Coordinates of C-alpha atoms and ligand atoms in Angstrom, one line a residue:
X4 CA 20.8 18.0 -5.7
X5 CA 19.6 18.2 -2.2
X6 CA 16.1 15.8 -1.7
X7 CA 13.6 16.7 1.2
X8 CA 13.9 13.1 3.8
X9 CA 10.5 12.8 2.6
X10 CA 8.5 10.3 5.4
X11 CA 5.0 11.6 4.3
X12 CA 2.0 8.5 4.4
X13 CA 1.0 9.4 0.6
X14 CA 1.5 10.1 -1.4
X15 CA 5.2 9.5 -0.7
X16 CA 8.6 9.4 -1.6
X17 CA 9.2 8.0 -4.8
X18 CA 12.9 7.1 -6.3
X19 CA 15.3 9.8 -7.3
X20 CA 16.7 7.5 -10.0
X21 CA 12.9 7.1 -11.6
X22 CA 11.9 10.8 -11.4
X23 CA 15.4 11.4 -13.3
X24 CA 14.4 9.1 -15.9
X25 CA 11.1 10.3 -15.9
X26 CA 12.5 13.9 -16.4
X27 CA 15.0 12.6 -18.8
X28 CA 12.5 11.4 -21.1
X29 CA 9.6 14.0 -20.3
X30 CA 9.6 15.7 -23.8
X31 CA 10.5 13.5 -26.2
X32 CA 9.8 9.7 -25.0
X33 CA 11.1 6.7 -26.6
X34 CA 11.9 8.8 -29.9
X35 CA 8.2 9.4 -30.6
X36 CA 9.1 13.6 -29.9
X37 CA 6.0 13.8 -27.4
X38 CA 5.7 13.2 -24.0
X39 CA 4.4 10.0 -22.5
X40 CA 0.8 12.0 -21.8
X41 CA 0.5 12.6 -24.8
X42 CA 0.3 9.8 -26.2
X43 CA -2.6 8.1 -27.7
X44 CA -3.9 5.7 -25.0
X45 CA -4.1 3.6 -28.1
X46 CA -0.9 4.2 -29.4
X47 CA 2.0 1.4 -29.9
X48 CA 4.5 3.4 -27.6
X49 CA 1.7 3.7 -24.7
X50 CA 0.6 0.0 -25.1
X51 CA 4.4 -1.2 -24.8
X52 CA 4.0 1.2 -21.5
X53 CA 0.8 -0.7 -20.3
X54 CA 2.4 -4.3 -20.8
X55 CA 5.9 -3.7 -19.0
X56 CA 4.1 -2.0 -16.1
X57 CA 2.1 -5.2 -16.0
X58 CA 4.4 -8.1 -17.2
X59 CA 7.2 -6.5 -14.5
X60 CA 4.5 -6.8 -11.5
X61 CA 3.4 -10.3 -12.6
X62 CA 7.3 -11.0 -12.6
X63 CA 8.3 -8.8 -9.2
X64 CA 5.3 -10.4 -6.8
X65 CA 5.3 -13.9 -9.1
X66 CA 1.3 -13.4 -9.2
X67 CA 0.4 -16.5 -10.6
X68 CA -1.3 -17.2 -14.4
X69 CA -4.9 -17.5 -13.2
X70 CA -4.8 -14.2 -11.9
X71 CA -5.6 -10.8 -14.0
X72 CA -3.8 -7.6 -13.2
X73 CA -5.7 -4.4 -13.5
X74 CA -4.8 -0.6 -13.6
X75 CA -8.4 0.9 -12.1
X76 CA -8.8 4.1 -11.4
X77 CA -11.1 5.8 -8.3
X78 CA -8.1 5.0 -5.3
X79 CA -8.4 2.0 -2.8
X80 CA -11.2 3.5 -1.8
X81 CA -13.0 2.7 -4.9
X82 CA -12.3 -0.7 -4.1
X83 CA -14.4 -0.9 -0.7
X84 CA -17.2 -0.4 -3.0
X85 CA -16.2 -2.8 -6.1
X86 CA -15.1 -5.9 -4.1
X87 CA -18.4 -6.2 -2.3
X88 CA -20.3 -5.0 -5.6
X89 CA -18.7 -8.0 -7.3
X90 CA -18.0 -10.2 -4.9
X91 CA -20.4 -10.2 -2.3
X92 CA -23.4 -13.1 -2.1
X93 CA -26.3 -11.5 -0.1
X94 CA -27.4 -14.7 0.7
X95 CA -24.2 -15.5 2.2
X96 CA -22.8 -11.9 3.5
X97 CA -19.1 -11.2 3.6
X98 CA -16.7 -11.0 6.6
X99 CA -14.4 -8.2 7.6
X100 CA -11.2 -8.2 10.2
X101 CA -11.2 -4.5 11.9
X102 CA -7.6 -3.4 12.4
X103 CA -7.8 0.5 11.7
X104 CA -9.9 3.2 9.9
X105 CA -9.1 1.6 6.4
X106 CA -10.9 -1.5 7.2
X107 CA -13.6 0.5 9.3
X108 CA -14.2 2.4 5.9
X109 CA -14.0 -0.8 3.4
X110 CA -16.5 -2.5 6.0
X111 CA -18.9 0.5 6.0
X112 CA -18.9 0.2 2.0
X113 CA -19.8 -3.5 2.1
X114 CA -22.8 -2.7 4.8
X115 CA -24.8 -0.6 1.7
X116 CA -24.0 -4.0 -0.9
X117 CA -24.9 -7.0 1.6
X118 CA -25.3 -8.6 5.1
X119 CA -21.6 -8.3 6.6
X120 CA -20.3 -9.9 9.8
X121 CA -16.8 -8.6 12.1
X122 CA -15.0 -11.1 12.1
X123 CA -12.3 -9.8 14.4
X124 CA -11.6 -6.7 15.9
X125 CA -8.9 -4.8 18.0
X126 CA -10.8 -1.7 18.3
X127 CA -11.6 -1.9 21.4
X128 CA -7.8 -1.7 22.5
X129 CA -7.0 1.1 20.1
X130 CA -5.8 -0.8 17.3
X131 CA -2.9 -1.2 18.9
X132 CA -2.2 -5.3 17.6
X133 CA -3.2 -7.0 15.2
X134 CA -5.9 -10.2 16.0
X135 CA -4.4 -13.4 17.0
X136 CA -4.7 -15.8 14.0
X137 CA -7.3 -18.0 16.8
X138 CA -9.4 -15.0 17.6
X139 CA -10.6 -14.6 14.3
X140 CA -14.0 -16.3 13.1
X141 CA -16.0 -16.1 10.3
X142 CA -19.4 -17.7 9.1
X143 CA -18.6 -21.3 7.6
X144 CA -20.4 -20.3 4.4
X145 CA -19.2 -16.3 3.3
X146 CA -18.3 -14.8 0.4
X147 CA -14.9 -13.8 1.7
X148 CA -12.9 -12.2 4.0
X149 CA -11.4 -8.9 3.8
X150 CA -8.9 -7.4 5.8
X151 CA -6.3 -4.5 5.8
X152 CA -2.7 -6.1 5.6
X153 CA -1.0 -2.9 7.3
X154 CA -2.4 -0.3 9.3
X155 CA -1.0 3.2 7.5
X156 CA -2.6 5.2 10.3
X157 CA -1.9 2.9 13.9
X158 CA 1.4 1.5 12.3
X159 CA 0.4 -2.1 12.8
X160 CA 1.0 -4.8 9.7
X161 CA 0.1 -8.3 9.3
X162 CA 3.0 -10.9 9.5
X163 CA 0.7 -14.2 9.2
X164 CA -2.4 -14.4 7.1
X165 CA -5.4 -16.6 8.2
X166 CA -6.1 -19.8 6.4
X167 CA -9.2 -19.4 4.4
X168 CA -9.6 -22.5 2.7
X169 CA -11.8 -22.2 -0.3
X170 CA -13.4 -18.9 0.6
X171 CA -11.4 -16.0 -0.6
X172 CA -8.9 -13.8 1.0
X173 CA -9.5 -10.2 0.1
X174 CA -6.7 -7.4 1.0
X175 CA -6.0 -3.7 0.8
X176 CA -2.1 -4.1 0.7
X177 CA -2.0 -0.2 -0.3
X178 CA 0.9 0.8 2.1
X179 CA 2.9 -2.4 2.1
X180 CA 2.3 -4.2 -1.1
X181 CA 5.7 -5.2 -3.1
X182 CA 7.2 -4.5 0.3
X183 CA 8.1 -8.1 0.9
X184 CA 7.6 -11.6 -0.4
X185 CA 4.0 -12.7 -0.3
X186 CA 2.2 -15.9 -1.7
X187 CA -0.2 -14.6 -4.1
X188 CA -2.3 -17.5 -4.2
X189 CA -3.2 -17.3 -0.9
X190 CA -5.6 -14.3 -2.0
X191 CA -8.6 -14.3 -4.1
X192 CA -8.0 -10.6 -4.7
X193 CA -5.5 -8.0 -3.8
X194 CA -5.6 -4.2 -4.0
X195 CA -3.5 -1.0 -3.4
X196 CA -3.4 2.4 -4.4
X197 CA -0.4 3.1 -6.0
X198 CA 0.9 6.2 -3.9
X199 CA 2.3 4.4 -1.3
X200 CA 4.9 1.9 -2.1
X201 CA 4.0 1.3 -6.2
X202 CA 4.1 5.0 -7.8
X203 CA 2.2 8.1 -7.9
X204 CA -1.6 9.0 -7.1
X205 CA -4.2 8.1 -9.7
X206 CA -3.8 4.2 -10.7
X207 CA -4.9 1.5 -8.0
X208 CA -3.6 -2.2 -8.5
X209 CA -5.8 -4.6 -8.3
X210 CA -4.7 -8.7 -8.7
X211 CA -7.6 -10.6 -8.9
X212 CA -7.7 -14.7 -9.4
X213 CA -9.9 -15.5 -12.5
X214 CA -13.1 -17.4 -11.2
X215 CA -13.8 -14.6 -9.1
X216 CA -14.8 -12.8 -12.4
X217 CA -18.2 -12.6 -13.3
X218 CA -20.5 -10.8 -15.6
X219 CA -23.4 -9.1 -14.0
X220 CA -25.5 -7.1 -16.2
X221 CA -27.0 -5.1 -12.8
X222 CA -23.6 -3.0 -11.9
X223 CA -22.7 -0.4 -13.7
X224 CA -20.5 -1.1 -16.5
X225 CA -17.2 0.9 -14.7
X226 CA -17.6 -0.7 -11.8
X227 CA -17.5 -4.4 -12.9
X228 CA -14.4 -6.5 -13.0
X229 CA -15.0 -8.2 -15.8
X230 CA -15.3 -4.9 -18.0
X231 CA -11.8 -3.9 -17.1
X232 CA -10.7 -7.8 -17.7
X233 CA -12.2 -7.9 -21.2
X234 CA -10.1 -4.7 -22.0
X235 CA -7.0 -4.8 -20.5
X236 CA -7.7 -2.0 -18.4
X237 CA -8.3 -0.2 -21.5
X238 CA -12.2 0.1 -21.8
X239 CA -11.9 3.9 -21.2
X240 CA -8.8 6.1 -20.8
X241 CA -6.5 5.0 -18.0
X242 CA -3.9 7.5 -16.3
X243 CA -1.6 7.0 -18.8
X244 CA 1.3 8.8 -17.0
X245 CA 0.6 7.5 -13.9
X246 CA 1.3 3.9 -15.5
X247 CA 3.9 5.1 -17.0
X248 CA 5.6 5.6 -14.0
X249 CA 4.3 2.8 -12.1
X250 CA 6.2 0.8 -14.6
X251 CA 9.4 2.9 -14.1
X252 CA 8.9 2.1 -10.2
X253 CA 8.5 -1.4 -11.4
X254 CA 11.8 -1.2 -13.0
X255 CA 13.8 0.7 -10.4
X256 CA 12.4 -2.3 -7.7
X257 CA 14.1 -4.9 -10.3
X258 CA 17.0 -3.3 -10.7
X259 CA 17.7 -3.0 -7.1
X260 CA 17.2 -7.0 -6.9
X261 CA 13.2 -7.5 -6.8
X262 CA 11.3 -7.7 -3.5
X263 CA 13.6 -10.3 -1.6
X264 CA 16.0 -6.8 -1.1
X265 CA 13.9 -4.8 -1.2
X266 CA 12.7 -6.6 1.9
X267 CA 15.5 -7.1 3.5
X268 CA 16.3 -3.4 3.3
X269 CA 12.9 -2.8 4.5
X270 CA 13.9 -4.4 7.8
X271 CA 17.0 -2.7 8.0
X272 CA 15.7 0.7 7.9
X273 CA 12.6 -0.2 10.2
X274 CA 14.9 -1.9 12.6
X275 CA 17.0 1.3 12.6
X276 CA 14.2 3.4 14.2
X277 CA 12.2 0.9 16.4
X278 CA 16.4 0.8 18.1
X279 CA 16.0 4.2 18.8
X280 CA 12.5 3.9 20.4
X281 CA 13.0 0.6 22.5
X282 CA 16.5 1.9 23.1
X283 CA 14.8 5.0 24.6
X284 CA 14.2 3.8 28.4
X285 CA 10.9 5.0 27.8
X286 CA 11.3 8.7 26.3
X287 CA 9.5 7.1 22.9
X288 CA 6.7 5.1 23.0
X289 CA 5.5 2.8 19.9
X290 CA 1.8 3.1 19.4
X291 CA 2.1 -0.9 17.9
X292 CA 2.9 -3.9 20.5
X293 CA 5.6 -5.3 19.3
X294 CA 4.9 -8.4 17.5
X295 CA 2.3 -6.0 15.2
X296 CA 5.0 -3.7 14.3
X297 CA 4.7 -2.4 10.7
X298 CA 7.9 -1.8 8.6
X299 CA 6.0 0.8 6.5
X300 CA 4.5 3.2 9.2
X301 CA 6.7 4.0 12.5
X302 CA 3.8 5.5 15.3
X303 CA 5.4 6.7 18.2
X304 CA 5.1 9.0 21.3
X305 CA 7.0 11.6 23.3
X306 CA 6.3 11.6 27.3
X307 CA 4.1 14.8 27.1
X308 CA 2.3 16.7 24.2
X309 CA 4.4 19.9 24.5
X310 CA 7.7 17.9 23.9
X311 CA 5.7 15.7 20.8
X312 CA 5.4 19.5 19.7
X313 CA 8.5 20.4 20.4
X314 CA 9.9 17.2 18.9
X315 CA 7.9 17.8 15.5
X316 CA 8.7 21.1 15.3
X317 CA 13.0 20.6 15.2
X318 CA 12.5 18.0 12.9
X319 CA 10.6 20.2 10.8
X320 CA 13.4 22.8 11.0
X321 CA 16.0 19.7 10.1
X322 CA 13.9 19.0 7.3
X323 CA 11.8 16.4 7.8
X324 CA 9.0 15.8 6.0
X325 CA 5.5 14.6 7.2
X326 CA 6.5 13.1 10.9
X327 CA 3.5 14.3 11.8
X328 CA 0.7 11.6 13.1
X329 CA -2.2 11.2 11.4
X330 CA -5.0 13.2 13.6
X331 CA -6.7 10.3 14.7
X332 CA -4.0 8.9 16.8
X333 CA -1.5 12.1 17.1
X334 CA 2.0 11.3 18.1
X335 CA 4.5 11.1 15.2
X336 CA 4.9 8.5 12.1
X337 CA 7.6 8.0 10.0
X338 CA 6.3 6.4 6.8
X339 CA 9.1 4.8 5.0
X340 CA 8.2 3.0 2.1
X341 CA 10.4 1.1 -0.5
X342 CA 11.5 4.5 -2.1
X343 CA 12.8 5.9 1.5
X344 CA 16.3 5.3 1.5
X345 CA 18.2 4.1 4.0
X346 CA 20.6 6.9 4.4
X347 CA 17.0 8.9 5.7
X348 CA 16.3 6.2 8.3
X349 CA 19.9 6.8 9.9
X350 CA 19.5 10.4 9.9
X351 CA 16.2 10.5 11.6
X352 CA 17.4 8.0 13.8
X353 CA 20.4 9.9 15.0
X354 CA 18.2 12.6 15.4
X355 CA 15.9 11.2 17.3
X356 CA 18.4 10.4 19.8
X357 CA 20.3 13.7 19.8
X358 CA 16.9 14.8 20.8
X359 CA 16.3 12.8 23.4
X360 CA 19.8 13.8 24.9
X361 CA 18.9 17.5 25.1
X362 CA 15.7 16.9 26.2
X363 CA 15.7 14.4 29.2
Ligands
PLP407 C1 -3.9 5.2 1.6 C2 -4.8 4.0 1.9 C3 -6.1 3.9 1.4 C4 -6.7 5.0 0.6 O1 -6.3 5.0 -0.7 P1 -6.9 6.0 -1.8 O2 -6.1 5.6 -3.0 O3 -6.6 7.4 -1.3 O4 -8.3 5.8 -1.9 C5 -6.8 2.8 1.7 N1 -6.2 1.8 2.4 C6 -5.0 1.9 2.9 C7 -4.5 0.7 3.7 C8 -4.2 3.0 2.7 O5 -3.0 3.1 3.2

């Protein structure tokens, strides 16, 4: 079977070995002779579903017991609204780190909840970098900091989180959660969209540490935490398929030796393209310095727009998928999440440098 090398942002590749399982058991799952959505969202065989997706990400990131783990629906961007509808003290405001449009968008959420405050920003040089742990400063007394930990759209990724102390650490890890090893405790909560790195569109992650829950009778009743904590993320119908193959993703990311390789192999692919840009003398140019490089999202350059064109265009006719930049920052990206195999980083990588030897 021939499968597109697929480096679109999201949603994204996914692994051929899940959608073949997913395919094998479409019609008739687990012996129950229906498909997984169409099962009762109350059914035995869906709630076995539910748990494994659940007990296998508890397992795979090692989130810690006084954490809950929710399936939500309403995408990351859902969440710019929830965390500062929970979470946010108006007599104490909430701080946010600006490292790209994602964090620009959560921050302008929290603005309509509460008094906010930046507490670092790299706008102003194109969000090329991500802040220097000692240029970031929040209020003494805040209900938390939030910030993006990797930059989809400028290619930049946090490899050092800031010390928070007792106030909460809040991050949209949609494009590089189960990526690579993190300390969960370090967060108070934790989101992602799932059509990045975890599954398909429609489910969004979140991992949030227990006395951050609270009951508040104001916010509506889909919108609070604690509903989706008292039902296991069952008060209404989830996206039962969309679960479904979040856990299959879950699976496929143990099989292959949990995070720890999965990391490793992240490096190796990333490392295989940054090679062919620093080894460029110049013909590519990373939009990320250096030490803010993501291992998710590649940005790049060509010297002029026509041979960016150009460049886009032969890749397209090689069959790659979804090089294109995102239109706020142009240039190329190659997005290549867990599911990108490694095989696909080589190829582009040779191609980018058969490129460059026609073309300069
Ligand atoms: C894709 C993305 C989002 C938006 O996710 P939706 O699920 O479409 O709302 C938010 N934050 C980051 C970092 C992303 O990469």
């Amino acid at each position: 079977m021939v499968r597109a090398y697929n480096f679109n942002a999201g949603p994204a590749a996914l692994p051929e070995e899940v959608l073949l399982k997913a395919q094998k058991e479409f019609l008739d799952f687990e012996g129950s002779h229906m498909s997984v959505m169409e099962l009762s969202h109350r059914s035995k065989e869906y709630s076995r579903v539910h748990d494994r997706a659940s007990a296998l990400l508890r397992e795979l990131m090692e989130i810690p017991e006084d954490y809950e783990v929710l399936f939500l629906q309403g995408g990351a961007s859902l969440q710019f609204s929830m965390v500062p509808m929970n979470l946010l003290d108006k007599n104490l405001g909430a701080s946010y780190i600006l490292t790209g449009s994602w964090s620009e968008k959560a921050l302008k959420e929290a603005k309509k909840v509460g008094p906010v405050e930046v507490a670092a920003s790299t706008k102003e040089s194109g969000y090329h970098a991500i802040p220097a742990l000692a240029d970031i400063q929040w209020k003494q007394e805040t209900s938390y900091v939030h910030l993006t930990s990797n930059n989809t759209i400028y290619g930049t990724q946090w490899k050092e989180f800031p010390q928070t102390g007792h106030i909460p650490l809040i991050t949209d890890m949609s494009s590089d959660i189960l990526s690579k090893k993190i300390d969960v405790s370090r967060f108070g909560l934790i989101y992602a969209g799932a059509q990045k790195n975890l599954g398909p569109s429609g489910v969004t992650v979140v991992i949030i540490r227990k006395d951050l829950i609270k009951h508040d009778d104001s916010l509506p009743t889909m919108l609070s935490y604690d509903t989706h904590v008292n039902s296991r993320s069952l008060y209404n119908t989830p996206p039962t398929f969309a679960i479904y193959l979040l856990s299959l993703v879950l699976e496929w990311t143990k099989d292959h030796g949990g995070v720890s390789q999965i990391e490793k192999l992240n490096k190796e692919k990333s490392a295989l393209i940054y090679n062919a840009i620093d080894e460029s003398s110049g013909f590519y140019t990373g939009h990320a310095d250096r030490d803010s490089r993501s291992d998710m999202n590649i940005t790049f350059t060509l010297p002029s727009s026509e041979l960016t064109k150009q460049f886009l265009q032969e890749a397209a006719n090689e069959g790659f998928i979804g090089l294109s930049g995102h239109r706020s920052v142009g240039g190329c990206r190659a997005s290549i999440y867990n599911a990108v195999p490694l095989e696909h980083c080589l190829t582009l990588a040779e191609f980018m440098k058969n490129f460059q030897k026609t073309n300069s």
